Amino acid sequence: MPMQNKIDVDQLDVRPVENQLTLSKWYEFENAQAEKGEMFVGKAAHYIVLFGAHVTGETLKIFLDALTSLHIATHAVCAYRAHPDLPIGVAIKVGLPAGELPKSDIRQAAKKLDCQGAILPNLPQLDMPGLLVMDMDSTAIEIECIDEIARLADVYDDVSSVTAEAMAGKLAFSESLHKRVAKLQGIELDLISPLKDDLPLMMGIEPLCELLKAHNWRLAIASGGFTWFAEALQDKLLLDHVYANTLEIDGQQLTGRVIGDIVDAEKKAEVLNTLRERYKVSSGQTLAIGDGANDLVMMAAADLGVAIHGKPKVVEQADAAICKGSLLQLLYFLTVPSTNFLRA
């Protein structure tokens, strides 16, 4: 590039972006891109992350032009390696016009380039102690446990239709839970034990949890599913806590009832806030992930809420979303290099 710590976007080409930008080094824009940025009066800085595919200089150039068309002022850019098993990500420091964050527009602009994109109002840092609270079903694991129990007991259609309504926010969660569990009455534990012993983990969840624990993060599941399954994950995922609903058992059969307090949307948020206080987690260092409508309150309570392969309503309302690929991609949001040396 013609000047140290400066980038002329017009000189970016089809080579991988890491062959054109030094990793973890921020470049301020010059020439045409800087002039475009000055056209807009931005709010306080946010960061847009482009991730999930092998980004070229040409890809970045097209994406920056898309941001300009959205009246987003682009101030600086940085390519970085979030994890050895992930493609290089790109972070862009931006200023925004007044109004709602253009989250959907950014996702669509990235999708056209076979990438994913997110605008982050907060940047939790991997290398500082933090707290991750996650949903279990369809987030930490690939399945909805209650649907799989129902499949084994040949009542799948009855149960899954209610699950879908609940996850889409069309039915109060506690009501849907009681309706679904009632259909499980009389199921033998022997029938469902193999499911508990072989839960299919979401891709990337094990190395993610291992890395977070190595950086002194606290990990918890807050699930509208069941303790029987959540507790089976505790050692495997190095979890500090699990919160879920308790199925009543009579002998070796399910009674069709849930006992104790229901872990619903409000309870999930309460779990996050309680653990934040218990562990004195610093401001900006709480992360919540989930896929369903009953995760939204928890995600709003966190400093960063991320939809994981989420329902449309959840993707729309979350701070950010991972719509395909490994949960390791959360590291793109936790490892954005510092911009302290950049001008405000």
mmCIF file of C-alpha atoms in Angstrom:
data_model
loop_
_atom_site.group_PDB
_atom_site.id
_atom_site.type_symbol
_atom_site.label_atom_id
_atom_site.label_comp_id
_atom_site.label_asym_id
_atom_site.label_seq_id
_atom_site.Cartn_x
_atom_site.Cartn_y
_atom_site.Cartn_z
ATOM 1 C CA MET A 1 0.000 0.000 0.000
ATOM 2 C CA PRO A 2 1.312 3.515 -0.772
ATOM 3 C CA MET A 3 1.382 4.798 2.837
ATOM 4 C CA GLN A 4 1.977 3.024 6.137
ATOM 5 C CA ASN A 5 -1.339 2.306 7.917
ATOM 6 C CA LYS A 6 -3.268 3.626 4.917
ATOM 7 C CA ILE A 7 -5.219 1.702 2.317
ATOM 8 C CA ASP A 8 -6.299 2.686 -1.180
ATOM 9 C CA VAL A 9 -9.332 0.505 -1.838
ATOM 10 C CA ASP A 10 -8.929 0.851 -5.589
ATOM 11 C CA GLN A 11 -5.688 -1.136 -5.378
ATOM 12 C CA LEU A 12 -7.289 -4.199 -3.796
ATOM 13 C CA ASP A 13 -7.381 -7.173 -6.174
ATOM 14 C CA VAL A 14 -8.502 -10.795 -6.442
ATOM 15 C CA ARG A 15 -5.788 -12.215 -4.183
ATOM 16 C CA PRO A 16 -6.730 -13.355 -0.656
ATOM 17 C CA VAL A 17 -7.076 -10.371 1.632
ATOM 18 C CA GLU A 18 -4.319 -11.673 3.924
ATOM 19 C CA ASN A 19 -1.904 -11.351 0.985
ATOM 20 C CA GLN A 20 -2.706 -7.643 0.756
ATOM 21 C CA LEU A 21 -3.180 -6.552 4.373
ATOM 22 C CA THR A 22 -0.915 -7.394 7.298
ATOM 23 C CA LEU A 23 -2.961 -9.431 9.758
ATOM 24 C CA SER A 24 -4.144 -7.659 12.938
ATOM 25 C CA LYS A 25 -3.029 -4.283 11.576
ATOM 26 C CA TRP A 26 -5.595 -1.520 11.131
ATOM 27 C CA TYR A 27 -5.531 0.532 7.933
ATOM 28 C CA GLU A 28 -7.278 3.876 7.590
ATOM 29 C CA PHE A 29 -8.868 4.625 4.234
ATOM 30 C CA GLU A 30 -7.493 7.171 1.830
ATOM 31 C CA ASN A 31 -8.530 8.606 -1.517
ATOM 32 C CA ALA A 32 -12.001 7.713 -2.809
ATOM 33 C CA GLN A 33 -13.156 5.634 0.142
ATOM 34 C CA ALA A 34 -12.187 8.315 2.672
ATOM 35 C CA GLU A 35 -14.049 10.937 0.646
ATOM 36 C CA LYS A 36 -17.147 8.737 0.539
ATOM 37 C CA GLY A 37 -16.957 8.286 4.310
ATOM 38 C CA GLU A 38 -16.871 12.043 4.850
ATOM 39 C CA MET A 39 -20.196 12.359 3.024
ATOM 40 C CA PHE A 40 -22.013 10.950 6.056
ATOM 41 C CA VAL A 41 -22.201 12.130 9.637
ATOM 42 C CA GLY A 42 -21.737 8.997 11.718
ATOM 43 C CA LYS A 43 -22.809 8.106 15.250
ATOM 44 C CA ALA A 44 -20.371 6.565 17.735
ATOM 45 C CA ALA A 45 -18.171 3.933 16.132
ATOM 46 C CA HIS A 46 -19.416 0.416 15.547
ATOM 47 C CA TYR A 47 -17.649 -2.527 13.978
ATOM 48 C CA ILE A 48 -18.803 -4.591 11.038
ATOM 49 C CA VAL A 49 -17.335 -8.070 10.712
ATOM 50 C CA LEU A 50 -17.190 -9.932 7.404
ATOM 51 C CA PHE A 51 -16.559 -13.629 7.956
ATOM 52 C CA GLY A 52 -17.216 -17.250 7.086
ATOM 53 C CA ALA A 53 -15.553 -17.530 3.689
ATOM 54 C CA HIS A 54 -12.169 -16.887 2.125
ATOM 55 C CA VAL A 55 -12.297 -13.119 1.602
ATOM 56 C CA THR A 56 -10.366 -11.621 -1.309
ATOM 57 C CA GLY A 57 -9.434 -8.003 -1.864
ATOM 58 C CA GLU A 58 -12.091 -7.840 -4.566
ATOM 59 C CA THR A 59 -14.696 -9.208 -2.137
ATOM 60 C CA LEU A 60 -13.764 -6.541 0.395
ATOM 61 C CA LYS A 61 -13.948 -3.786 -2.217
ATOM 62 C CA ILE A 62 -17.474 -4.827 -3.265
ATOM 63 C CA PHE A 63 -18.583 -5.055 0.368
ATOM 64 C CA LEU A 64 -17.214 -1.582 1.162
ATOM 65 C CA ASP A 65 -19.121 -0.147 -1.798
ATOM 66 C CA ALA A 66 -22.280 -1.814 -0.465
ATOM 67 C CA LEU A 67 -21.729 -0.154 2.925
ATOM 68 C CA THR A 68 -21.325 3.221 1.249
ATOM 69 C CA SER A 69 -24.646 2.705 -0.550
ATOM 70 C CA LEU A 70 -26.199 2.187 2.909
ATOM 71 C CA HIS A 71 -24.819 5.575 4.034
ATOM 72 C CA ILE A 72 -22.339 3.882 6.360
ATOM 73 C CA ALA A 73 -19.078 5.778 6.795
ATOM 74 C CA THR A 74 -16.107 3.401 6.669
ATOM 75 C CA HIS A 75 -13.117 4.623 8.684
ATOM 76 C CA ALA A 76 -10.639 1.736 8.933
ATOM 77 C CA VAL A 77 -10.229 -1.944 8.122
ATOM 78 C CA CYS A 78 -8.337 -4.876 9.637
ATOM 79 C CA ALA A 79 -7.895 -8.485 8.506
ATOM 80 C CA TYR A 80 -7.356 -10.932 11.348
ATOM 81 C CA ARG A 81 -7.186 -14.607 12.245
ATOM 82 C CA ALA A 82 -9.843 -15.490 14.824
ATOM 83 C CA HIS A 83 -8.758 -19.151 15.063
ATOM 84 C CA PRO A 84 -6.401 -21.449 13.122
ATOM 85 C CA ASP A 85 -9.376 -23.476 11.841
ATOM 86 C CA LEU A 86 -11.285 -20.449 10.504
ATOM 87 C CA PRO A 87 -10.799 -18.387 7.330
ATOM 88 C CA ILE A 88 -9.422 -14.896 7.794
ATOM 89 C CA GLY A 89 -12.050 -12.406 8.977
ATOM 90 C CA VAL A 90 -12.265 -8.695 8.241
ATOM 91 C CA ALA A 91 -13.322 -6.010 10.718
ATOM 92 C CA ILE A 92 -14.365 -2.547 9.568
ATOM 93 C CA LYS A 93 -14.652 0.442 11.882
ATOM 94 C CA VAL A 94 -17.676 2.467 10.786
ATOM 95 C CA GLY A 95 -19.843 5.435 11.628
ATOM 96 C CA LEU A 96 -23.578 5.107 11.132
ATOM 97 C CA PRO A 97 -26.359 7.474 10.116
ATOM 98 C CA ALA A 98 -29.113 8.093 12.641
ATOM 99 C CA GLY A 99 -31.754 5.396 12.982
ATOM 100 C CA GLU A 100 -31.885 1.667 13.542
ATOM 101 C CA LEU A 101 -28.817 -0.452 12.948
ATOM 102 C CA PRO A 102 -28.963 -1.816 9.365
ATOM 103 C CA LYS A 103 -28.349 -5.397 10.511
ATOM 104 C CA SER A 104 -30.419 -7.084 7.821
ATOM 105 C CA ASP A 105 -28.898 -4.996 5.020
ATOM 106 C CA ILE A 106 -25.393 -5.912 6.153
ATOM 107 C CA ARG A 107 -26.250 -9.609 6.333
ATOM 108 C CA GLN A 108 -27.697 -9.490 2.828
ATOM 109 C CA ALA A 109 -24.701 -7.606 1.415
ATOM 110 C CA ALA A 110 -22.386 -10.243 2.872
ATOM 111 C CA LYS A 111 -24.596 -13.117 1.724
ATOM 112 C CA LYS A 112 -24.338 -11.938 -1.889
ATOM 113 C CA LEU A 113 -20.586 -12.493 -1.544
ATOM 114 C CA ASP A 114 -21.051 -15.968 -0.014
ATOM 115 C CA CYS A 115 -19.962 -14.542 3.343
ATOM 116 C CA GLN A 116 -21.669 -13.629 6.587
ATOM 117 C CA GLY A 117 -21.735 -10.164 8.064
ATOM 118 C CA ALA A 118 -22.634 -8.581 11.383
ATOM 119 C CA ILE A 119 -22.575 -5.128 12.915
ATOM 120 C CA LEU A 120 -21.456 -5.235 16.520
ATOM 121 C CA PRO A 121 -22.512 -2.601 19.062
ATOM 122 C CA ASN A 122 -20.191 -4.193 21.644
ATOM 123 C CA LEU A 123 -16.971 -6.153 21.353
ATOM 124 C CA PRO A 124 -16.444 -8.686 24.145
ATOM 125 C CA GLN A 125 -12.791 -9.687 24.306
ATOM 126 C CA LEU A 126 -11.620 -13.299 24.385
ATOM 127 C CA ASP A 127 -8.537 -12.437 26.429
ATOM 128 C CA MET A 128 -10.574 -10.927 29.274
ATOM 129 C CA PRO A 129 -12.698 -13.066 31.656
ATOM 130 C CA GLY A 130 -16.274 -13.253 30.447
ATOM 131 C CA LEU A 131 -19.553 -15.145 30.611
ATOM 132 C CA LEU A 132 -21.252 -17.205 27.901
ATOM 133 C CA VAL A 133 -24.829 -18.353 28.509
ATOM 134 C CA MET A 134 -26.210 -20.596 25.795
ATOM 135 C CA ASP A 135 -29.409 -22.330 24.867
ATOM 136 C CA MET A 136 -29.060 -26.094 24.479
ATOM 137 C CA ASP A 137 -31.453 -27.497 21.869
ATOM 138 C CA SER A 138 -30.541 -26.481 18.301
ATOM 139 C CA THR A 139 -27.737 -24.321 19.707
ATOM 140 C CA ALA A 140 -25.257 -26.364 21.756
ATOM 141 C CA ILE A 141 -26.657 -29.551 20.217
ATOM 142 C CA GLU A 142 -28.127 -30.168 16.779
ATOM 143 C CA ILE A 143 -31.510 -31.507 17.893
ATOM 144 C CA GLU A 144 -34.601 -30.556 19.880
ATOM 145 C CA CYS A 145 -34.556 -33.235 22.582
ATOM 146 C CA ILE A 146 -38.300 -33.219 23.175
ATOM 147 C CA ASP A 147 -38.934 -33.819 19.481
ATOM 148 C CA GLU A 148 -36.503 -36.740 19.468
ATOM 149 C CA ILE A 149 -38.129 -38.278 22.551
ATOM 150 C CA ALA A 150 -41.452 -37.937 20.777
ATOM 151 C CA ARG A 151 -40.030 -39.554 17.649
ATOM 152 C CA LEU A 152 -38.885 -42.573 19.646
ATOM 153 C CA ALA A 153 -42.333 -42.803 21.259
ATOM 154 C CA ASP A 154 -44.172 -42.365 17.945
ATOM 155 C CA VAL A 155 -45.837 -39.062 18.908
ATOM 156 C CA TYR A 156 -43.464 -36.857 16.917
ATOM 157 C CA ASP A 157 -46.007 -35.064 14.737
ATOM 158 C CA ASP A 158 -48.090 -34.020 17.739
ATOM 159 C CA VAL A 159 -45.111 -32.650 19.649
ATOM 160 C CA SER A 160 -43.045 -31.064 16.868
ATOM 161 C CA SER A 161 -45.910 -28.890 15.646
ATOM 162 C CA VAL A 162 -46.213 -27.346 19.112
ATOM 163 C CA THR A 163 -42.414 -26.938 19.317
ATOM 164 C CA ALA A 164 -42.379 -25.038 16.033
ATOM 165 C CA GLU A 165 -45.093 -22.658 17.251
ATOM 166 C CA ALA A 166 -43.212 -22.006 20.481
ATOM 167 C CA MET A 167 -39.838 -21.388 18.824
ATOM 168 C CA ALA A 168 -41.450 -18.994 16.360
ATOM 169 C CA GLY A 169 -42.983 -17.043 19.245
ATOM 170 C CA LYS A 170 -46.583 -17.937 18.352
ATOM 171 C CA LEU A 171 -47.284 -19.715 21.638
ATOM 172 C CA ALA A 172 -46.263 -18.887 25.200
ATOM 173 C CA PHE A 173 -43.324 -21.094 26.077
ATOM 174 C CA SER A 174 -44.623 -22.406 29.408
ATOM 175 C CA GLU A 175 -47.962 -23.305 27.823
ATOM 176 C CA SER A 176 -46.270 -25.102 24.952
ATOM 177 C CA LEU A 177 -43.940 -26.967 27.306
ATOM 178 C CA HIS A 178 -46.771 -28.378 29.394
ATOM 179 C CA LYS A 179 -48.716 -29.348 26.248
ATOM 180 C CA ARG A 180 -45.744 -31.174 24.761
ATOM 181 C CA VAL A 181 -44.583 -32.918 27.919
ATOM 182 C CA ALA A 182 -48.108 -34.211 28.562
ATOM 183 C CA LYS A 183 -47.820 -36.217 25.343
ATOM 184 C CA LEU A 184 -44.767 -38.027 26.759
ATOM 185 C CA GLN A 185 -46.673 -39.702 29.582
ATOM 186 C CA GLY A 186 -45.762 -43.357 30.036
ATOM 187 C CA ILE A 187 -42.561 -43.322 27.983
ATOM 188 C CA GLU A 188 -39.977 -45.730 29.407
ATOM 189 C CA LEU A 189 -36.588 -44.256 30.346
ATOM 190 C CA ASP A 190 -34.867 -47.218 28.718
ATOM 191 C CA LEU A 191 -36.277 -46.043 25.396
ATOM 192 C CA ILE A 192 -34.652 -42.614 25.580
ATOM 193 C CA SER A 193 -31.420 -43.326 27.486
ATOM 194 C CA PRO A 194 -29.424 -43.907 24.261
ATOM 195 C CA LEU A 195 -30.402 -40.393 23.137
ATOM 196 C CA LYS A 196 -28.959 -38.845 26.299
ATOM 197 C CA ASP A 197 -25.743 -40.803 25.928
ATOM 198 C CA ASP A 198 -25.108 -39.728 22.335
ATOM 199 C CA LEU A 199 -26.287 -36.130 21.939
ATOM 200 C CA PRO A 200 -25.126 -34.689 18.592
ATOM 201 C CA LEU A 201 -23.082 -31.602 19.442
ATOM 202 C CA MET A 202 -23.286 -28.509 17.269
ATOM 203 C CA MET A 203 -20.188 -28.216 15.100
ATOM 204 C CA GLY A 204 -17.460 -26.231 16.844
ATOM 205 C CA ILE A 205 -19.028 -26.153 20.306
ATOM 206 C CA GLU A 206 -16.373 -28.321 22.003
ATOM 207 C CA PRO A 207 -13.282 -26.382 20.851
ATOM 208 C CA LEU A 208 -15.140 -23.117 21.490
ATOM 209 C CA CYS A 209 -15.903 -24.029 25.097
ATOM 210 C CA GLU A 210 -12.393 -25.356 25.640
ATOM 211 C CA LEU A 211 -10.860 -22.113 24.375
ATOM 212 C CA LEU A 212 -13.186 -19.902 26.408
ATOM 213 C CA LYS A 213 -12.404 -21.837 29.590
ATOM 214 C CA ALA A 214 -8.675 -21.470 28.865
ATOM 215 C CA HIS A 215 -9.263 -17.700 28.850
ATOM 216 C CA ASN A 216 -11.111 -17.719 32.187
ATOM 217 C CA TRP A 217 -14.640 -17.471 30.850
ATOM 218 C CA ARG A 218 -17.604 -18.891 32.760
ATOM 219 C CA LEU A 219 -19.935 -21.123 30.757
ATOM 220 C CA ALA A 220 -23.575 -21.999 31.383
ATOM 221 C CA ILE A 221 -26.550 -23.573 29.661
ATOM 222 C CA ALA A 222 -29.938 -21.949 30.248
ATOM 223 C CA SER A 223 -32.364 -24.194 28.416
ATOM 224 C CA GLY A 224 -36.062 -24.654 27.999
ATOM 225 C CA GLY A 225 -35.160 -28.308 27.505
ATOM 226 C CA PHE A 226 -34.513 -30.825 30.223
ATOM 227 C CA THR A 227 -31.947 -31.336 32.971
ATOM 228 C CA TRP A 228 -31.682 -34.999 32.010
ATOM 229 C CA PHE A 229 -29.883 -33.947 28.824
ATOM 230 C CA ALA A 230 -28.242 -30.694 29.944
ATOM 231 C CA GLU A 231 -26.446 -32.416 32.807
ATOM 232 C CA ALA A 232 -25.084 -34.976 30.347
ATOM 233 C CA LEU A 233 -23.278 -32.110 28.593
ATOM 234 C CA GLN A 234 -21.772 -30.518 31.691
ATOM 235 C CA ASP A 235 -18.462 -32.375 31.780
ATOM 236 C CA LYS A 236 -18.107 -32.639 28.016
ATOM 237 C CA LEU A 237 -18.463 -28.875 27.487
ATOM 238 C CA LEU A 238 -16.712 -27.785 30.706
ATOM 239 C CA LEU A 239 -19.864 -26.005 31.875
ATOM 240 C CA ASP A 240 -19.935 -24.191 35.211
ATOM 241 C CA HIS A 241 -23.741 -24.337 35.456
ATOM 242 C CA VAL A 242 -26.754 -25.878 33.752
ATOM 243 C CA TYR A 243 -30.318 -24.623 34.147
ATOM 244 C CA ALA A 244 -33.157 -26.542 32.517
ATOM 245 C CA ASN A 245 -36.574 -28.041 33.211
ATOM 246 C CA THR A 246 -37.022 -31.207 35.255
ATOM 247 C CA LEU A 247 -39.118 -34.058 33.893
ATOM 248 C CA GLU A 248 -41.080 -35.889 36.574
ATOM 249 C CA ILE A 249 -40.301 -39.607 36.674
ATOM 250 C CA ASP A 250 -42.340 -42.327 38.349
ATOM 251 C CA GLY A 251 -40.283 -45.478 38.602
ATOM 252 C CA GLN A 252 -38.864 -45.886 35.106
ATOM 253 C CA GLN A 253 -41.490 -43.870 33.234
ATOM 254 C CA LEU A 254 -42.147 -40.227 32.406
ATOM 255 C CA THR A 255 -45.323 -38.946 34.056
ATOM 256 C CA GLY A 256 -46.012 -36.286 31.439
ATOM 257 C CA ARG A 257 -45.360 -33.468 33.920
ATOM 258 C CA VAL A 258 -42.597 -30.952 34.623
ATOM 259 C CA ILE A 259 -41.691 -30.236 38.244
ATOM 260 C CA GLY A 260 -40.202 -27.091 39.729
ATOM 261 C CA ASP A 261 -39.813 -23.661 38.182
ATOM 262 C CA ILE A 262 -40.056 -23.403 34.406
ATOM 263 C CA VAL A 263 -36.960 -22.158 32.584
ATOM 264 C CA ASP A 264 -38.616 -19.732 30.199
ATOM 265 C CA ALA A 265 -37.415 -16.550 28.495
ATOM 266 C CA GLU A 266 -37.437 -14.464 31.675
ATOM 267 C CA LYS A 267 -35.673 -17.184 33.672
ATOM 268 C CA LYS A 268 -32.916 -17.392 31.068
ATOM 269 C CA ALA A 269 -32.285 -13.654 31.370
ATOM 270 C CA GLU A 270 -32.337 -13.978 35.149
ATOM 271 C CA VAL A 271 -29.670 -16.691 34.928
ATOM 272 C CA LEU A 272 -27.430 -14.428 32.876
ATOM 273 C CA ASN A 273 -27.836 -11.479 35.231
ATOM 274 C CA THR A 274 -27.328 -13.632 38.335
ATOM 275 C CA LEU A 275 -24.136 -15.185 36.999
ATOM 276 C CA ARG A 276 -22.840 -11.811 35.836
ATOM 277 C CA GLU A 277 -23.182 -10.518 39.398
ATOM 278 C CA ARG A 278 -21.884 -13.696 41.048
ATOM 279 C CA TYR A 279 -18.682 -13.728 39.027
ATOM 280 C CA LYS A 280 -18.331 -9.936 38.836
ATOM 281 C CA VAL A 281 -18.082 -10.049 35.061
ATOM 282 C CA SER A 282 -16.795 -6.788 33.621
ATOM 283 C CA SER A 283 -19.057 -4.560 31.562
ATOM 284 C CA GLY A 284 -19.048 -5.639 27.925
ATOM 285 C CA GLN A 285 -18.027 -9.234 28.644
ATOM 286 C CA THR A 286 -21.330 -11.146 28.594
ATOM 287 C CA LEU A 287 -22.368 -13.192 25.564
ATOM 288 C CA ALA A 288 -25.649 -15.059 25.007
ATOM 289 C CA ILE A 289 -26.474 -17.390 22.121
ATOM 290 C CA GLY A 290 -29.660 -19.141 21.061
ATOM 291 C CA ASP A 291 -31.969 -19.964 18.189
ATOM 292 C CA GLY A 292 -35.546 -19.508 19.416
ATOM 293 C CA ALA A 293 -37.916 -16.741 20.462
ATOM 294 C CA ASN A 294 -37.543 -17.693 24.121
ATOM 295 C CA ASP A 295 -33.829 -16.777 23.889
ATOM 296 C CA LEU A 296 -34.431 -13.152 22.927
ATOM 297 C CA VAL A 297 -34.818 -11.729 26.441
ATOM 298 C CA MET A 298 -31.573 -13.401 27.521
ATOM 299 C CA MET A 299 -29.807 -12.175 24.401
ATOM 300 C CA ALA A 300 -31.026 -8.627 25.004
ATOM 301 C CA ALA A 301 -29.707 -8.781 28.580
ATOM 302 C CA ALA A 302 -26.219 -9.736 27.362
ATOM 303 C CA ASP A 303 -23.648 -7.294 26.058
ATOM 304 C CA LEU A 304 -23.727 -9.258 22.815
ATOM 305 C CA GLY A 305 -26.576 -11.557 21.762
ATOM 306 C CA VAL A 306 -25.962 -13.869 18.813
ATOM 307 C CA ALA A 307 -28.538 -15.958 16.947
ATOM 308 C CA ILE A 308 -27.227 -19.441 16.097
ATOM 309 C CA HIS A 309 -28.926 -20.917 13.014
ATOM 310 C CA GLY A 310 -31.873 -18.962 14.370
ATOM 311 C CA LYS A 311 -35.510 -18.577 13.446
ATOM 312 C CA PRO A 312 -36.138 -15.490 11.240
ATOM 313 C CA LYS A 313 -37.544 -13.435 14.131
ATOM 314 C CA VAL A 314 -34.492 -14.228 16.246
ATOM 315 C CA VAL A 315 -31.986 -13.428 13.499
ATOM 316 C CA GLU A 316 -33.773 -10.127 12.931
ATOM 317 C CA GLN A 317 -33.688 -9.066 16.589
ATOM 318 C CA ALA A 318 -30.299 -10.434 17.690
ATOM 319 C CA ASP A 319 -27.234 -8.202 17.734
ATOM 320 C CA ALA A 320 -25.528 -10.599 15.323
ATOM 321 C CA ALA A 321 -26.177 -13.955 13.709
ATOM 322 C CA ILE A 322 -24.322 -17.047 12.580
ATOM 323 C CA CYS A 323 -26.581 -18.547 9.929
ATOM 324 C CA LYS A 324 -24.340 -21.360 8.727
ATOM 325 C CA GLY A 325 -21.190 -23.145 9.776
ATOM 326 C CA SER A 326 -19.309 -23.761 12.993
ATOM 327 C CA LEU A 327 -19.896 -22.181 16.395
ATOM 328 C CA LEU A 328 -16.175 -21.433 16.403
ATOM 329 C CA GLN A 329 -17.210 -18.465 14.271
ATOM 330 C CA LEU A 330 -18.250 -16.740 17.500
ATOM 331 C CA LEU A 331 -14.540 -16.047 17.833
ATOM 332 C CA TYR A 332 -14.793 -13.543 14.981
ATOM 333 C CA PHE A 333 -16.776 -11.390 17.425
ATOM 334 C CA LEU A 334 -14.390 -11.902 20.364
ATOM 335 C CA THR A 335 -11.018 -11.342 18.703
ATOM 336 C CA VAL A 336 -11.348 -8.075 16.762
ATOM 337 C CA PRO A 337 -7.938 -6.389 17.179
ATOM 338 C CA SER A 338 -7.741 -3.220 19.262
ATOM 339 C CA THR A 339 -8.164 0.131 17.507
ATOM 340 C CA ASN A 340 -6.825 2.257 20.363
ATOM 341 C CA PHE A 341 -4.198 3.894 18.170
ATOM 342 C CA LEU A 342 -6.722 5.042 15.550
ATOM 343 C CA ARG A 343 -8.116 8.537 15.524
ATOM 344 C CA ALA A 344 -11.590 8.861 17.063
#
